[in-house]
mmCIF file of N, CA and C in Angstrom:
data_model
loop_
_atom_site.group_PDB
_atom_site.id
_atom_site.type_symbol
_atom_site.label_atom_id
_atom_site.label_comp_id
_atom_site.label_asym_id
_atom_site.label_seq_id
_atom_site.Cartn_x
_atom_site.Cartn_y
_atom_site.Cartn_z
ATOM 1 N N MET A 1 87.169 138.746 96.600
ATOM 2 C CA MET A 1 88.560 137.647 96.043
ATOM 3 C C MET A 1 89.005 137.573 97.551
ATOM 4 N N SER A 2 89.484 136.248 97.672
ATOM 5 C CA SER A 2 90.150 135.940 98.833
ATOM 6 C C SER A 2 91.738 136.092 98.516
ATOM 7 N N PRO A 3 92.356 136.187 99.752
ATOM 8 C CA PRO A 3 94.236 136.410 99.588
ATOM 9 C C PRO A 3 94.568 135.110 99.270
ATOM 10 N N LEU A 4 95.877 135.222 98.759
ATOM 11 C CA LEU A 4 96.415 134.081 98.296
ATOM 12 C C LEU A 4 97.254 133.753 99.325
ATOM 13 N N HIS A 5 97.609 132.607 99.436
ATOM 14 C CA HIS A 5 98.366 132.451 100.844
ATOM 15 C C HIS A 5 99.689 131.137 100.288
ATOM 16 N N PRO A 6 100.789 131.029 100.834
ATOM 17 C CA PRO A 6 101.774 130.282 100.393
ATOM 18 C C PRO A 6 101.546 128.797 100.878
ATOM 19 N N THR A 7 102.039 127.900 100.307
ATOM 20 C CA THR A 7 101.859 126.652 100.911
ATOM 21 C C THR A 7 103.251 125.938 101.272
ATOM 22 N N ILE A 8 103.271 125.127 102.295
ATOM 23 C CA ILE A 8 104.576 124.559 102.777
ATOM 24 C C ILE A 8 104.975 123.465 101.810
ATOM 25 N N ARG A 9 106.006 123.731 101.186
ATOM 26 C CA ARG A 9 106.419 122.749 100.061
ATOM 27 C C ARG A 9 107.675 121.737 100.623
ATOM 28 N N HIS A 10 108.327 122.211 101.673
ATOM 29 C CA HIS A 10 109.189 120.919 102.315
ATOM 30 C C HIS A 10 109.278 121.484 103.691
ATOM 31 N N ILE A 11 109.453 120.650 104.693
ATOM 32 C CA ILE A 11 109.809 120.786 105.843
ATOM 33 C C ILE A 11 111.688 120.204 105.653
ATOM 34 N N THR A 12 112.290 121.120 106.185
ATOM 35 C CA THR A 12 113.924 121.023 105.948
ATOM 36 C C THR A 12 114.632 120.496 107.352
ATOM 37 N N ILE A 13 115.224 119.700 107.063
ATOM 38 C CA ILE A 13 116.165 119.208 108.389
ATOM 39 C C ILE A 13 117.380 119.414 108.146
ATOM 40 N N ASP A 14 118.104 119.885 108.956
ATOM 41 C CA ASP A 14 119.702 120.204 108.714
ATOM 42 C C ASP A 14 120.126 118.772 109.407
ATOM 43 N N CYS A 15 121.654 118.341 108.908
ATOM 44 C CA CYS A 15 122.040 117.160 109.330
ATOM 45 C C CYS A 15 123.567 117.475 109.064
ATOM 46 N N ALA A 16 124.417 117.083 109.805
ATOM 47 C CA ALA A 16 126.077 117.169 109.874
ATOM 48 C C ALA A 16 126.519 116.072 108.863
ATOM 49 N N GLY A 17 125.941 114.568 109.179
ATOM 50 C CA GLY A 17 126.367 113.764 108.324
ATOM 51 C C GLY A 17 125.584 113.524 106.891
ATOM 52 N N ASP A 18 125.570 112.363 106.344
ATOM 53 C CA ASP A 18 125.238 112.373 104.999
ATOM 54 C C ASP A 18 123.584 112.493 104.846
ATOM 55 N N PRO A 19 123.059 113.498 104.159
ATOM 56 C CA PRO A 19 121.665 113.411 104.195
ATOM 57 C C PRO A 19 120.907 112.236 103.686
ATOM 58 N N TYR A 20 121.383 111.782 102.686
ATOM 59 C CA TYR A 20 120.984 110.506 102.265
ATOM 60 C C TYR A 20 120.768 109.539 103.263
ATOM 61 N N ASP A 21 121.613 109.006 104.321
ATOM 62 C CA ASP A 21 121.701 108.313 105.322
ATOM 63 C C ASP A 21 120.297 108.812 106.251
ATOM 64 N N LEU A 22 120.176 109.753 106.656
ATOM 65 C CA LEU A 22 119.342 110.260 107.507
ATOM 66 C C LEU A 22 117.810 110.222 106.634
ATOM 67 N N ALA A 23 117.818 110.512 105.435
ATOM 68 C CA ALA A 23 116.535 110.607 104.775
ATOM 69 C C ALA A 23 116.240 109.130 104.800
ATOM 70 N N ARG A 24 117.226 108.276 104.425
ATOM 71 C CA ARG A 24 116.723 106.685 104.252
ATOM 72 C C ARG A 24 116.009 106.189 105.657
ATOM 73 N N PHE A 25 116.532 106.356 106.974
ATOM 74 C CA PHE A 25 116.140 106.145 108.034
ATOM 75 C C PHE A 25 114.583 106.619 108.186
ATOM 76 N N TRP A 26 114.288 107.835 107.942
ATOM 77 C CA TRP A 26 112.942 108.589 107.890
ATOM 78 C C TRP A 26 112.141 108.116 106.827
ATOM 79 N N SER A 27 112.591 107.748 105.674
ATOM 80 C CA SER A 27 111.805 106.922 104.603
ATOM 81 C C SER A 27 111.146 105.592 105.126
ATOM 82 N N GLU A 28 112.353 104.995 105.895
ATOM 83 C CA GLU A 28 112.075 103.780 106.231
ATOM 84 C C GLU A 28 110.742 103.940 107.197
ATOM 85 N N LEU A 29 111.028 104.809 108.312
ATOM 86 C CA LEU A 29 110.269 104.782 109.344
ATOM 87 C C LEU A 29 108.993 105.077 109.009
ATOM 88 N N LEU A 30 108.856 106.203 107.834
ATOM 89 C CA LEU A 30 107.657 106.489 107.759
ATOM 90 C C LEU A 30 106.802 105.988 106.440
ATOM 91 N N GLY A 31 107.225 104.887 105.430
ATOM 92 C CA GLY A 31 107.046 104.225 104.698
ATOM 93 C C GLY A 31 106.830 105.149 103.556
ATOM 94 N N ARG A 32 107.679 106.139 103.222
ATOM 95 C CA ARG A 32 107.750 107.069 102.066
ATOM 96 C C ARG A 32 108.853 106.751 101.257
ATOM 97 N N PRO A 33 108.866 107.089 100.090
ATOM 98 C CA PRO A 33 109.899 106.994 99.082
ATOM 99 C C PRO A 33 111.088 108.042 99.188
ATOM 100 N N LEU A 34 112.320 107.938 98.962
ATOM 101 C CA LEU A 34 113.190 109.003 98.686
ATOM 102 C C LEU A 34 112.890 109.116 97.172
ATOM 103 N N SER A 35 113.121 110.457 97.106
ATOM 104 C CA SER A 35 113.425 110.789 95.645
ATOM 105 C C SER A 35 114.346 109.883 94.796
ATOM 106 N N ASP A 36 114.028 109.695 93.631
ATOM 107 C CA ASP A 36 114.740 108.892 92.492
ATOM 108 C C ASP A 36 116.128 109.411 92.226
ATOM 109 N N ASP A 37 116.188 111.056 92.427
ATOM 110 C CA ASP A 37 117.402 111.766 91.893
ATOM 111 C C ASP A 37 118.389 111.601 92.983
ATOM 112 N N ASP A 38 117.852 111.224 94.208
ATOM 113 C CA ASP A 38 119.191 111.472 95.300
ATOM 114 C C ASP A 38 120.000 109.850 95.687
ATOM 115 N N LYS A 39 121.133 110.230 95.871
ATOM 116 C CA LYS A 39 122.187 109.185 96.090
ATOM 117 C C LYS A 39 123.025 109.460 97.416
ATOM 118 N N PRO A 40 123.467 108.448 97.829
ATOM 119 C CA PRO A 40 124.424 108.708 99.082
ATOM 120 C C PRO A 40 125.250 109.760 98.403
ATOM 121 N N GLY A 41 125.880 110.712 99.465
ATOM 122 C CA GLY A 41 127.224 111.900 99.234
ATOM 123 C C GLY A 41 126.345 113.154 98.839
ATOM 124 N N ASP A 42 125.025 112.966 98.379
ATOM 125 C CA ASP A 42 124.510 114.380 97.798
ATOM 126 C C ASP A 42 124.395 115.405 99.086
ATOM 127 N N PRO A 43 124.323 116.395 98.729
ATOM 128 C CA PRO A 43 124.181 117.734 99.788
ATOM 129 C C PRO A 43 123.014 117.674 100.341
ATOM 130 N N GLU A 44 121.956 116.986 99.780
ATOM 131 C CA GLU A 44 120.444 116.924 100.269
ATOM 132 C C GLU A 44 119.885 115.679 99.627
ATOM 133 N N ALA A 45 118.697 115.302 100.576
ATOM 134 C CA ALA A 45 117.970 114.506 100.027
ATOM 135 C C ALA A 45 116.384 114.649 100.210
ATOM 136 N N LEU A 46 115.512 114.304 99.529
ATOM 137 C CA LEU A 46 113.821 114.173 99.845
ATOM 138 C C LEU A 46 113.066 113.313 99.858
ATOM 139 N N ILE A 47 112.300 113.224 100.893
ATOM 140 C CA ILE A 47 111.220 112.154 100.795
ATOM 141 C C ILE A 47 109.976 112.871 100.388
ATOM 142 N N GLU A 48 109.336 112.379 99.384
ATOM 143 C CA GLU A 48 108.283 112.858 98.718
ATOM 144 C C GLU A 48 107.426 113.141 99.675
ATOM 145 N N GLY A 49 106.466 114.163 99.303
ATOM 146 C CA GLY A 49 105.238 114.676 100.374
ATOM 147 C C GLY A 49 104.164 113.654 100.361
ATOM 148 N N PHE A 50 103.429 113.981 101.396
ATOM 149 C CA PHE A 50 102.275 112.970 101.884
ATOM 150 C C PHE A 50 100.966 113.099 101.262
ATOM 151 N N GLU A 51 100.720 112.690 100.286
ATOM 152 C CA GLU A 51 99.132 113.046 99.861
ATOM 153 C C GLU A 51 98.923 114.568 99.358
ATOM 154 N N GLY A 52 100.000 115.227 98.875
ATOM 155 C CA GLY A 52 99.926 116.903 98.397
ATOM 156 C C GLY A 52 100.418 117.355 99.569
ATOM 157 N N GLY A 53 100.618 117.263 100.864
ATOM 158 C CA GLY A 53 101.586 117.913 101.713
ATOM 159 C C GLY A 53 102.992 117.496 101.519
ATOM 160 N N PRO A 54 103.664 118.668 102.311
ATOM 161 C CA PRO A 54 105.065 118.909 102.248
ATOM 162 C C PRO A 54 105.937 117.522 102.510
ATOM 163 N N GLY A 55 107.095 117.638 101.420
ATOM 164 C CA GLY A 55 107.878 116.773 101.695
ATOM 165 C C GLY A 55 109.110 116.985 102.856
ATOM 166 N N LEU A 56 109.959 116.167 103.122
ATOM 167 C CA LEU A 56 110.788 116.039 104.124
ATOM 168 C C LEU A 56 112.262 116.513 103.215
ATOM 169 N N LEU A 57 112.663 117.458 103.504
ATOM 170 C CA LEU A 57 114.121 117.914 102.777
ATOM 171 C C LEU A 57 115.425 118.007 104.104
ATOM 172 N N PHE A 58 116.334 116.816 103.365
ATOM 173 C CA PHE A 58 117.486 116.627 104.359
ATOM 174 C C PHE A 58 118.516 117.430 103.961
ATOM 175 N N VAL A 59 119.086 118.501 104.503
ATOM 176 C CA VAL A 59 120.433 119.262 103.912
ATOM 177 C C VAL A 59 121.325 119.055 104.901
ATOM 178 N N ARG A 60 122.864 119.132 104.014
ATOM 179 C CA ARG A 60 124.031 119.190 104.884
ATOM 180 C C ARG A 60 123.992 120.067 105.257
ATOM 181 N N VAL A 61 124.873 120.441 106.694
ATOM 182 C CA VAL A 61 125.204 121.942 106.989
ATOM 183 C C VAL A 61 126.598 121.266 107.846
ATOM 184 N N GLY A 62 127.160 122.614 108.079
ATOM 185 C CA GLY A 62 128.744 122.436 108.721
ATOM 186 C C GLY A 62 128.646 122.381 110.119
ATOM 187 N N GLU A 63 127.795 122.280 110.637
ATOM 188 C CA GLU A 63 127.724 122.129 112.281
ATOM 189 C C GLU A 63 126.759 121.270 112.717
ATOM 190 N N GLY A 64 127.116 120.056 113.643
ATOM 191 C CA GLY A 64 126.441 119.367 114.178
ATOM 192 C C GLY A 64 124.953 119.781 115.210
ATOM 193 N N LYS A 65 124.099 119.172 115.639
ATOM 194 C CA LYS A 65 122.990 119.589 116.471
ATOM 195 C C LYS A 65 123.490 119.881 117.913
ATOM 196 N N VAL A 66 123.185 121.236 118.765
ATOM 197 C CA VAL A 66 123.975 121.242 119.505
ATOM 198 C C VAL A 66 122.651 121.348 120.874
ATOM 199 N N THR A 67 121.506 121.812 120.833
ATOM 200 C CA THR A 67 120.236 122.206 121.587
ATOM 201 C C THR A 67 118.928 121.407 121.323
ATOM 202 N N LYS A 68 118.040 121.182 122.163
ATOM 203 C CA LYS A 68 116.680 120.578 121.712
ATOM 204 C C LYS A 68 116.224 121.294 120.417
ATOM 205 N N ASN A 69 115.453 120.209 119.575
ATOM 206 C CA ASN A 69 114.760 120.738 118.478
ATOM 207 C C ASN A 69 113.387 121.912 119.018
ATOM 208 N N ARG A 70 113.527 122.745 118.009
ATOM 209 C CA ARG A 70 112.320 124.010 118.254
ATOM 210 C C ARG A 70 111.079 123.176 117.204
ATOM 211 N N LEU A 71 111.396 122.261 116.874
ATOM 212 C CA LEU A 71 110.168 121.783 116.250
ATOM 213 C C LEU A 71 110.422 120.131 116.174
ATOM 214 N N HIS A 72 109.486 119.298 116.203
ATOM 215 C CA HIS A 72 109.435 117.916 116.088
ATOM 216 C C HIS A 72 108.183 117.133 115.692
ATOM 217 N N PHE A 73 108.384 116.045 115.260
ATOM 218 C CA PHE A 73 107.436 115.169 115.028
ATOM 219 C C PHE A 73 106.726 114.658 116.017
ATOM 220 N N ASP A 74 105.256 114.266 116.114
ATOM 221 C CA ASP A 74 104.532 113.455 117.019
ATOM 222 C C ASP A 74 104.264 112.295 115.831
ATOM 223 N N LEU A 75 104.405 111.098 116.080
ATOM 224 C CA LEU A 75 104.023 110.072 115.557
ATOM 225 C C LEU A 75 102.871 109.267 116.145
ATOM 226 N N ARG A 76 101.875 108.761 115.152
ATOM 227 C CA ARG A 76 100.929 107.969 115.935
ATOM 228 C C ARG A 76 100.910 106.598 115.168
ATOM 229 N N PRO A 77 101.361 105.287 115.955
ATOM 230 C CA PRO A 77 101.436 104.193 115.342
ATOM 231 C C PRO A 77 100.293 104.111 114.315
ATOM 232 N N THR A 78 100.139 103.377 113.178
ATOM 233 C CA THR A 78 99.238 102.678 112.417
ATOM 234 C C THR A 78 99.048 101.106 112.082
ATOM 235 N N GLY A 79 98.375 100.473 112.854
ATOM 236 C CA GLY A 79 98.619 98.842 112.775
ATOM 237 C C GLY A 79 99.567 98.355 113.773
ATOM 238 N N ARG A 80 100.017 98.823 114.659
ATOM 239 C CA ARG A 80 101.018 98.542 115.565
ATOM 240 C C ARG A 80 100.757 99.271 117.058
ATOM 241 N N THR A 81 101.389 98.809 118.075
ATOM 242 C CA THR A 81 101.219 99.504 119.430
ATOM 243 C C THR A 81 102.215 100.499 119.421
ATOM 244 N N ARG A 82 102.145 101.336 120.367
ATOM 245 C CA ARG A 82 103.462 102.216 120.552
ATOM 246 C C ARG A 82 104.600 101.407 120.816
ATOM 247 N N ALA A 83 104.346 100.403 121.614
ATOM 248 C CA ALA A 83 105.782 100.062 122.165
ATOM 249 C C ALA A 83 106.516 98.888 120.811
ATOM 250 N N GLU A 84 105.451 98.601 119.932
ATOM 251 C CA GLU A 84 105.964 97.872 118.628
ATOM 252 C C GLU A 84 106.744 98.983 117.680
ATOM 253 N N GLU A 85 106.187 100.281 117.537
ATOM 254 C CA GLU A 85 106.599 101.285 116.694
ATOM 255 C C GLU A 85 108.095 101.873 117.494
ATOM 256 N N VAL A 86 108.011 102.071 118.722
ATOM 257 C CA VAL A 86 109.098 102.299 119.041
ATOM 258 C C VAL A 86 110.420 101.183 118.829
ATOM 259 N N ALA A 87 110.016 99.897 119.225
ATOM 260 C CA ALA A 87 110.919 98.886 118.816
ATOM 261 C C ALA A 87 111.503 99.060 117.364
ATOM 262 N N ARG A 88 110.587 99.015 116.643
ATOM 263 C CA ARG A 88 110.866 99.278 115.127
ATOM 264 C C ARG A 88 111.538 100.697 114.806
ATOM 265 N N ALA A 89 111.383 101.830 115.515
ATOM 266 C CA ALA A 89 112.516 102.855 115.316
ATOM 267 C C ALA A 89 113.710 102.750 115.845
ATOM 268 N N ILE A 90 113.948 102.011 117.042
ATOM 269 C CA ILE A 90 115.075 101.620 117.576
ATOM 270 C C ILE A 90 115.737 100.674 116.382
ATOM 271 N N GLY A 91 115.258 99.663 116.138
ATOM 272 C CA GLY A 91 115.770 98.813 115.337
ATOM 273 C C GLY A 91 116.432 99.589 113.911
ATOM 274 N N LEU A 92 115.588 100.563 113.420
ATOM 275 C CA LEU A 92 116.055 101.325 112.370
ATOM 276 C C LEU A 92 117.244 102.381 112.570
ATOM 277 N N GLY A 93 117.576 102.650 114.013
ATOM 278 C CA GLY A 93 118.730 103.608 114.363
ATOM 279 C C GLY A 93 118.304 104.647 115.057
ATOM 280 N N ALA A 94 117.013 104.564 115.603
ATOM 281 C CA ALA A 94 116.683 105.657 116.752
ATOM 282 C C ALA A 94 117.308 105.372 117.958
ATOM 283 N N ARG A 95 117.232 106.276 118.932
ATOM 284 C CA ARG A 95 117.561 106.023 120.175
ATOM 285 C C ARG A 95 116.431 106.580 121.443
ATOM 286 N N ARG A 96 116.020 105.735 122.362
ATOM 287 C CA ARG A 96 115.024 106.190 123.249
ATOM 288 C C ARG A 96 115.859 107.346 124.121
ATOM 289 N N LEU A 97 115.280 108.608 124.344
ATOM 290 C CA LEU A 97 115.576 109.584 125.268
ATOM 291 C C LEU A 97 114.539 109.685 126.658
ATOM 292 N N ALA A 98 113.421 109.423 126.471
ATOM 293 C CA ALA A 98 112.588 109.507 127.456
ATOM 294 C C ALA A 98 111.005 108.617 127.406
ATOM 295 N N ASP A 99 110.612 107.850 128.258
ATOM 296 C CA ASP A 99 109.265 107.428 128.415
ATOM 297 C C ASP A 99 108.516 108.091 129.268
ATOM 298 N N HIS A 100 107.349 108.776 128.603
ATOM 299 C CA HIS A 100 106.234 109.264 129.203
ATOM 300 C C HIS A 100 105.133 108.769 129.037
ATOM 301 N N THR A 101 105.137 107.352 129.200
ATOM 302 C CA THR A 101 103.901 106.581 129.115
ATOM 303 C C THR A 101 103.213 106.607 130.355
ATOM 304 N N ARG A 102 101.926 106.983 130.457
ATOM 305 C CA ARG A 102 101.195 107.131 131.692
ATOM 306 C C ARG A 102 100.500 105.694 132.092
ATOM 307 N N PRO A 103 100.009 105.423 133.474
ATOM 308 C CA PRO A 103 99.631 104.195 133.582
ATOM 309 C C PRO A 103 98.291 103.689 133.033
ATOM 310 N N ASP A 104 97.452 104.869 132.789
ATOM 311 C CA ASP A 104 96.215 104.787 131.836
ATOM 312 C C ASP A 104 96.570 104.245 130.156
ATOM 313 N N GLY A 105 97.867 104.522 129.681
ATOM 314 C CA GLY A 105 98.402 103.961 128.522
ATOM 315 C C GLY A 105 98.383 105.392 127.689
ATOM 316 N N THR A 106 97.812 106.647 128.038
ATOM 317 C CA THR A 106 98.087 107.861 127.294
ATOM 318 C C THR A 106 99.802 108.164 127.530
ATOM 319 N N GLY A 107 100.125 109.372 126.931
ATOM 320 C CA GLY A 107 101.524 109.847 126.748
ATOM 321 C C GLY A 107 102.181 109.506 125.570
ATOM 322 N N TRP A 108 103.556 109.555 125.611
ATOM 323 C CA TRP A 108 104.382 109.227 124.606
ATOM 324 C C TRP A 108 105.710 108.830 124.720
ATOM 325 N N VAL A 109 106.551 108.502 124.077
ATOM 326 C CA VAL A 109 107.973 108.286 124.188
ATOM 327 C C VAL A 109 108.732 108.899 123.233
ATOM 328 N N THR A 110 109.725 109.471 123.725
ATOM 329 C CA THR A 110 110.565 110.392 123.053
ATOM 330 C C THR A 110 112.022 109.766 122.602
ATOM 331 N N LEU A 111 111.970 110.018 121.149
ATOM 332 C CA LEU A 111 113.322 109.250 120.762
ATOM 333 C C LEU A 111 114.021 110.217 119.847
ATOM 334 N N ALA A 112 115.221 109.841 119.708
ATOM 335 C CA ALA A 112 116.307 110.513 118.721
ATOM 336 C C ALA A 112 116.484 109.779 117.494
ATOM 337 N N ASP A 113 116.484 110.506 116.377
ATOM 338 C CA ASP A 113 116.867 109.826 114.985
ATOM 339 C C ASP A 113 118.517 109.744 115.208
ATOM 340 N N PRO A 114 119.062 109.082 114.022
ATOM 341 C CA PRO A 114 120.258 109.025 114.153
ATOM 342 C C PRO A 114 121.310 110.174 114.103
ATOM 343 N N GLU A 115 120.823 111.630 113.792
ATOM 344 C CA GLU A 115 121.161 112.771 113.874
ATOM 345 C C GLU A 115 121.152 113.587 115.168
ATOM 346 N N GLY A 116 120.011 112.867 116.259
ATOM 347 C CA GLY A 116 119.972 113.388 117.442
ATOM 348 C C GLY A 116 118.450 114.326 117.460
ATOM 349 N N ASN A 117 117.951 114.039 116.150
ATOM 350 C CA ASN A 117 116.673 115.201 116.216
ATOM 351 C C ASN A 117 115.646 114.182 117.032
ATOM 352 N N GLU A 118 114.956 114.780 117.786
ATOM 353 C CA GLU A 118 113.889 114.217 118.790
ATOM 354 C C GLU A 118 112.545 113.910 117.965
ATOM 355 N N PHE A 119 111.795 113.008 118.355
ATOM 356 C CA PHE A 119 110.635 112.985 117.610
ATOM 357 C C PHE A 119 109.901 112.024 118.833
ATOM 358 N N CYS A 120 108.607 112.191 118.977
ATOM 359 C CA CYS A 120 107.561 111.346 119.711
ATOM 360 C C CYS A 120 106.965 110.463 119.139
ATOM 361 N N VAL A 121 106.729 109.131 119.664
ATOM 362 C CA VAL A 121 105.737 107.978 119.364
ATOM 363 C C VAL A 121 104.348 108.140 120.383
ATOM 364 N N GLU A 122 103.402 108.336 120.005
ATOM 365 C CA GLU A 122 102.297 108.353 120.585
ATOM 366 C C GLU A 122 101.518 107.190 120.936
ATOM 367 N N ARG A 123 100.425 107.202 121.622
ATOM 368 C CA ARG A 123 99.791 105.852 121.660
ATOM 369 C C ARG A 123 99.082 105.424 120.341
ATOM 370 N N GLY A 124 99.412 104.237 120.009
ATOM 371 C CA GLY A 124 98.991 103.683 118.729
ATOM 372 C C GLY A 124 97.517 103.357 118.358
ATOM 373 N N GLU A 125 97.278 102.984 117.292
ATOM 374 C CA GLU A 125 95.677 102.802 117.419
ATOM 375 C C GLU A 125 95.451 101.206 117.845
ATOM 376 N N LEU A 126 96.203 100.543 118.032
ATOM 377 C CA LEU A 126 96.105 99.324 118.748
ATOM 378 C C LEU A 126 96.347 99.383 120.215
ATOM 379 N N ASP A 127 96.526 100.127 120.886
ATOM 380 C CA ASP A 127 97.017 100.255 122.190
ATOM 381 C C ASP A 127 95.641 100.439 123.025
#
């Protein structure tokens, strides 16, 4: 008999502001819906899981982000270039932290979401 292992149900992201607002940013960026139960001002907001994977749960906490994230997302654009995806993310409210694009096109761009959480945009399928 094989051992039973837990599954990751949610990846939880702390936020000092309105969890709904931060979840809305990620919902737009990732093209995933917010839970129908969530409203502005709620103490948490959920983006439903990806094809059976974990959801993203945004939870209000009393303190703001102070140091670099210990975990972050690496995103690979689908149907657009890295530059197009970076521009789209910035248009949604992200800010550019660093560009690590190499002359050969490999590398990534580091961005921060509206709460300052870092994430990277890698080379896209059209690059």
